Amino acid sequence: MVLVGASGSGKSTWADGRYRAPEVVSSDELRGIVGSGANDLDASSDAFRLLDLVVAARLGRRLTTVVDTLGFDPARRLQWLSQAREAGLPAVVVLFQTPSEVCRGRNSQRDRPVPVRVLSAQIARARDVAAELPREGWDRVVVVEQGHTAAASAARPSAARPSGGLAGSAPRSHELGFVLHLSRFPWGEDPLAWLRAMAAAAAEAGFEGLSLMDHLIQI
């Protein structure tokens, strides 16, 4: 999954709320590792070299990988798309169409804001990228506006759609449906209560079913 959007558009917050930290490969975080901090632009080249290594290693193991950068470089996007194809993984791009005033407001609250001229260029570039993505061959282009998306269920590809649906989730006859497939079970002393909570959360998020991996009993 490749995130695309200007600084302050909400990419990192969106990813943090949906994925485990090791699944998100962030250029800002890597700048902090190889440089003096997340905003150390002088460390960008080293950070992106490291990012490419991490992305390639994760995709080589067929692991969920969320690339958190501006996402404006078409050559890099196509590189990640090709790597996903080689690994046999679905490839999704998430485009953040956040109002410019929201981006500017968030940027102004940062310890080291992106220069105004640079942010303006990013916002303009984001509009152009919207026209490029449909031609690149992604399995799905998800558009996020103001930190939410009606297509959020596309974020994690899942098994075939069940005939019924979770309580509270309306079945859709002409749209692709998604189920939540559970492969980790941190349920402690009360498995039933944990499963009920997961089912309720899945229904609230719009999933149409819940499934468990077939090796549950062996585990």
Short mmCIF file of C-alpha atoms in Angstrom, two decimals:
data_model
loop_
_atom_site.label_atom_id
_atom_site.label_comp_id
_atom_site.label_asym_id
_atom_site.label_seq_id
_atom_site.Cartn_x
_atom_site.Cartn_y
_atom_site.Cartn_z
CA MET A 1 0.00 0.00 0.00
CA VAL A 2 1.39 3.37 -1.05
CA LEU A 3 0.14 6.57 0.62
CA VAL A 4 0.02 9.72 -1.51
CA GLY A 5 -0.56 13.23 -0.20
CA ALA A 6 0.96 16.54 0.83
CA SER A 7 2.50 17.19 4.23
CA GLY A 8 -0.27 17.62 6.80
CA SER A 9 -2.82 15.65 4.76
CA GLY A 10 -3.14 13.01 7.49
CA LYS A 11 -1.27 10.07 5.96
CA SER A 12 0.69 9.01 9.04
CA THR A 13 -2.27 9.39 11.40
CA TRP A 14 -4.46 7.36 9.04
CA ALA A 15 -1.85 4.57 8.81
CA ASP A 16 -1.17 4.55 12.56
CA GLY A 17 -4.85 3.98 13.25
CA ARG A 18 -5.11 0.99 10.92
CA TYR A 19 -1.78 -0.83 10.87
CA ARG A 20 0.82 -2.10 13.29
CA ALA A 21 3.92 0.07 13.56
CA PRO A 22 6.25 -2.49 11.87
CA GLU A 23 3.92 -2.59 8.85
CA VAL A 24 4.36 1.14 8.14
CA VAL A 25 7.61 2.19 6.44
CA SER A 26 7.87 5.95 6.92
CA SER A 27 10.43 8.21 5.27
CA ASP A 28 10.08 10.67 8.16
CA GLU A 29 10.83 7.98 10.74
CA LEU A 30 13.84 6.85 8.74
CA ARG A 31 15.15 10.43 8.54
CA GLY A 32 15.05 10.40 12.31
CA ILE A 33 17.13 7.21 12.32
CA VAL A 34 19.82 8.27 9.86
CA GLY A 35 19.65 12.03 10.53
CA SER A 36 18.92 14.52 13.28
CA GLY A 37 15.14 14.12 13.13
CA ALA A 38 12.07 13.51 11.00
CA ASN A 39 12.45 16.91 9.31
CA ASP A 40 16.16 16.58 8.51
CA LEU A 41 15.88 16.92 4.73
CA ASP A 42 19.66 16.57 4.38
CA ALA A 43 19.17 12.91 5.42
CA SER A 44 16.54 12.22 2.73
CA SER A 45 18.83 10.34 0.35
CA ASP A 46 20.04 7.97 3.05
CA ALA A 47 16.53 7.60 4.41
CA PHE A 48 15.09 6.60 1.03
CA ARG A 49 17.89 4.12 0.39
CA LEU A 50 17.01 2.50 3.69
CA LEU A 51 13.28 2.70 2.89
CA ASP A 52 13.80 0.85 -0.40
CA LEU A 53 15.73 -1.90 1.40
CA VAL A 54 13.02 -2.33 4.04
CA VAL A 55 10.19 -2.34 1.50
CA ALA A 56 11.99 -4.92 -0.68
CA ALA A 57 12.71 -7.15 2.32
CA ARG A 58 9.12 -7.06 3.58
CA LEU A 59 7.61 -7.69 0.14
CA GLY A 60 10.09 -10.53 -0.38
CA ARG A 61 8.48 -12.17 2.65
CA ARG A 62 4.98 -11.27 1.41
CA LEU A 63 4.30 -9.08 4.45
CA THR A 64 1.82 -6.23 4.67
CA THR A 65 3.76 -3.09 3.77
CA VAL A 66 2.48 0.49 3.97
CA VAL A 67 4.79 3.04 2.34
CA ASP A 68 4.35 6.40 4.08
CA THR A 69 6.02 9.09 1.96
CA LEU A 70 4.66 11.98 -0.11
CA GLY A 71 4.19 9.41 -2.88
CA PHE A 72 4.57 11.99 -5.66
CA ASP A 73 7.39 10.31 -7.60
CA PRO A 74 5.81 8.15 -10.35
CA ALA A 75 9.02 6.15 -10.87
CA ARG A 76 9.10 5.13 -7.21
CA ARG A 77 5.39 4.29 -7.22
CA LEU A 78 5.81 2.04 -10.26
CA GLN A 79 8.84 0.41 -8.62
CA TRP A 80 6.79 -0.49 -5.54
CA LEU A 81 3.90 -1.64 -7.72
CA SER A 82 6.25 -3.93 -9.67
CA GLN A 83 7.69 -5.36 -6.45
CA ALA A 84 4.20 -6.10 -5.16
CA ARG A 85 3.35 -7.86 -8.42
CA GLU A 86 6.53 -9.97 -8.22
CA ALA A 87 5.63 -10.96 -4.66
CA GLY A 88 2.09 -11.90 -5.68
CA LEU A 89 0.57 -9.28 -3.39
CA PRO A 90 -2.35 -6.92 -4.05
CA ALA A 91 -1.28 -3.34 -4.64
CA VAL A 92 -3.36 -0.42 -3.35
CA VAL A 93 -2.65 3.30 -3.49
CA VAL A 94 -4.35 5.66 -1.02
CA LEU A 95 -4.75 9.26 -2.18
CA PHE A 96 -5.33 11.92 0.49
CA GLN A 97 -7.40 14.82 -0.81
CA THR A 98 -7.25 17.08 2.22
CA PRO A 99 -8.22 20.76 1.85
CA SER A 100 -5.17 22.99 1.51
CA GLU A 101 -6.19 25.10 4.51
CA VAL A 102 -6.22 21.96 6.69
CA CYS A 103 -2.74 20.98 5.50
CA ARG A 104 -1.46 24.48 6.16
CA GLY A 105 -3.04 24.61 9.61
CA ARG A 106 -1.54 21.27 10.64
CA ASN A 107 1.83 22.26 9.23
CA SER A 108 1.87 25.50 11.23
CA GLN A 109 1.51 23.49 14.46
CA ARG A 110 4.64 21.44 13.85
CA ASP A 111 7.90 22.08 15.66
CA ARG A 112 9.64 22.49 12.30
CA PRO A 113 7.00 23.39 9.68
CA VAL A 114 7.54 22.66 6.01
CA PRO A 115 8.37 25.98 4.28
CA VAL A 116 5.25 27.65 2.87
CA ARG A 117 6.56 27.62 -0.70
CA VAL A 118 7.40 23.91 -0.48
CA LEU A 119 4.00 23.02 0.97
CA SER A 120 2.22 25.00 -1.75
CA ALA A 121 4.12 23.02 -4.38
CA GLN A 122 3.14 19.76 -2.68
CA ILE A 123 -0.54 20.71 -2.60
CA ALA A 124 -0.44 21.56 -6.31
CA ARG A 125 1.37 18.32 -7.10
CA ALA A 126 -1.24 16.29 -5.19
CA ARG A 127 -3.91 17.53 -7.61
CA ASP A 128 -1.87 16.37 -10.60
CA VAL A 129 -1.17 12.94 -9.10
CA ALA A 130 -4.90 12.23 -8.86
CA ALA A 131 -5.01 12.04 -12.67
CA GLU A 132 -1.92 9.82 -12.90
CA LEU A 133 -2.90 7.03 -10.51
CA PRO A 134 -5.77 5.43 -12.50
CA ARG A 135 -3.39 4.85 -15.44
CA GLU A 136 -0.69 3.08 -13.41
CA GLY A 137 -2.45 -0.25 -12.93
CA TRP A 138 -3.12 -0.39 -9.17
CA ASP A 139 -5.60 -2.98 -7.94
CA ARG A 140 -7.45 -0.23 -6.11
CA VAL A 141 -7.19 3.53 -5.74
CA VAL A 142 -8.69 4.60 -2.42
CA VAL A 143 -9.48 8.29 -1.91
CA VAL A 144 -9.40 9.64 1.64
CA GLU A 145 -11.00 13.01 2.35
CA GLN A 146 -10.54 14.75 5.69
CA GLY A 147 -9.16 11.63 7.34
CA HIS A 148 -11.98 9.24 6.42
CA THR A 149 -12.89 7.12 3.42
CA ALA A 150 -15.94 5.29 2.21
CA ALA A 151 -13.61 2.73 0.66
CA ALA A 152 -11.62 2.00 3.81
CA SER A 153 -12.56 -1.69 3.63
CA ALA A 154 -10.32 -1.95 0.55
CA ALA A 155 -7.31 -1.34 2.74
CA ARG A 156 -6.90 -5.02 3.62
CA PRO A 157 -7.83 -7.47 0.82
CA SER A 158 -9.76 -10.40 2.21
CA ALA A 159 -11.48 -13.67 1.44
CA ALA A 160 -14.58 -14.17 -0.68
CA ARG A 161 -17.71 -12.35 0.32
CA PRO A 162 -20.09 -14.41 2.53
CA SER A 163 -23.73 -14.81 1.64
CA GLY A 164 -24.90 -13.07 4.80
CA GLY A 165 -23.49 -10.18 6.79
CA LEU A 166 -22.55 -9.13 10.29
CA ALA A 167 -25.31 -7.73 12.43
CA GLY A 168 -25.62 -4.03 11.71
CA SER A 169 -23.84 -4.16 8.34
CA ALA A 170 -26.08 -3.85 5.33
CA PRO A 171 -25.39 -6.32 2.49
CA ARG A 172 -24.61 -4.72 -0.85
CA SER A 173 -25.74 -6.49 -3.99
CA HIS A 174 -23.66 -4.69 -6.62
CA GLU A 175 -20.42 -3.83 -4.81
CA LEU A 176 -17.36 -5.78 -3.80
CA GLY A 177 -17.68 -6.88 -0.16
CA PHE A 178 -15.03 -7.59 2.44
CA VAL A 179 -14.72 -9.84 5.48
CA LEU A 180 -12.29 -9.44 8.37
CA HIS A 181 -10.01 -12.49 8.58
CA LEU A 182 -8.49 -13.05 12.04
CA SER A 183 -5.08 -14.69 12.23
CA ARG A 184 -3.94 -13.54 15.69
CA PHE A 185 -5.80 -14.35 18.90
CA PRO A 186 -4.73 -12.26 21.92
CA TRP A 187 -7.94 -13.09 23.75
CA GLY A 188 -6.54 -13.78 27.23
CA GLU A 189 -8.91 -15.65 29.54
CA ASP A 190 -12.16 -14.93 27.67
CA PRO A 191 -12.09 -15.96 23.99
CA LEU A 192 -15.82 -15.45 23.50
CA ALA A 193 -15.81 -11.87 24.77
CA TRP A 194 -12.81 -11.06 22.55
CA LEU A 195 -14.46 -12.55 19.46
CA ARG A 196 -17.69 -10.67 20.17
CA ALA A 197 -15.74 -7.40 20.45
CA MET A 198 -13.92 -8.09 17.17
CA ALA A 199 -17.20 -8.89 15.41
CA ALA A 200 -18.81 -5.68 16.71
CA ALA A 201 -15.80 -3.61 15.59
CA ALA A 202 -15.84 -5.26 12.16
CA ALA A 203 -19.55 -4.54 11.75
CA GLU A 204 -19.08 -0.91 12.76
CA ALA A 205 -16.25 -0.56 10.23
CA GLY A 206 -18.46 -1.91 7.44
CA PHE A 207 -17.11 -5.44 7.01
CA GLU A 208 -19.70 -7.98 5.86
CA GLY A 209 -18.34 -11.00 7.69
CA LEU A 210 -15.81 -12.43 10.11
CA SER A 211 -13.55 -15.45 9.49
CA LEU A 212 -10.86 -17.34 11.39
CA MET A 213 -7.78 -19.07 9.99
CA ASP A 214 -8.29 -22.82 9.64
CA HIS A 215 -5.31 -23.67 11.87
CA LEU A 216 -6.85 -22.05 14.95
CA ILE A 217 -7.42 -25.36 16.73
CA GLN A 218 -3.86 -26.53 16.04
CA ILE A 219 -2.48 -23.31 17.51
#
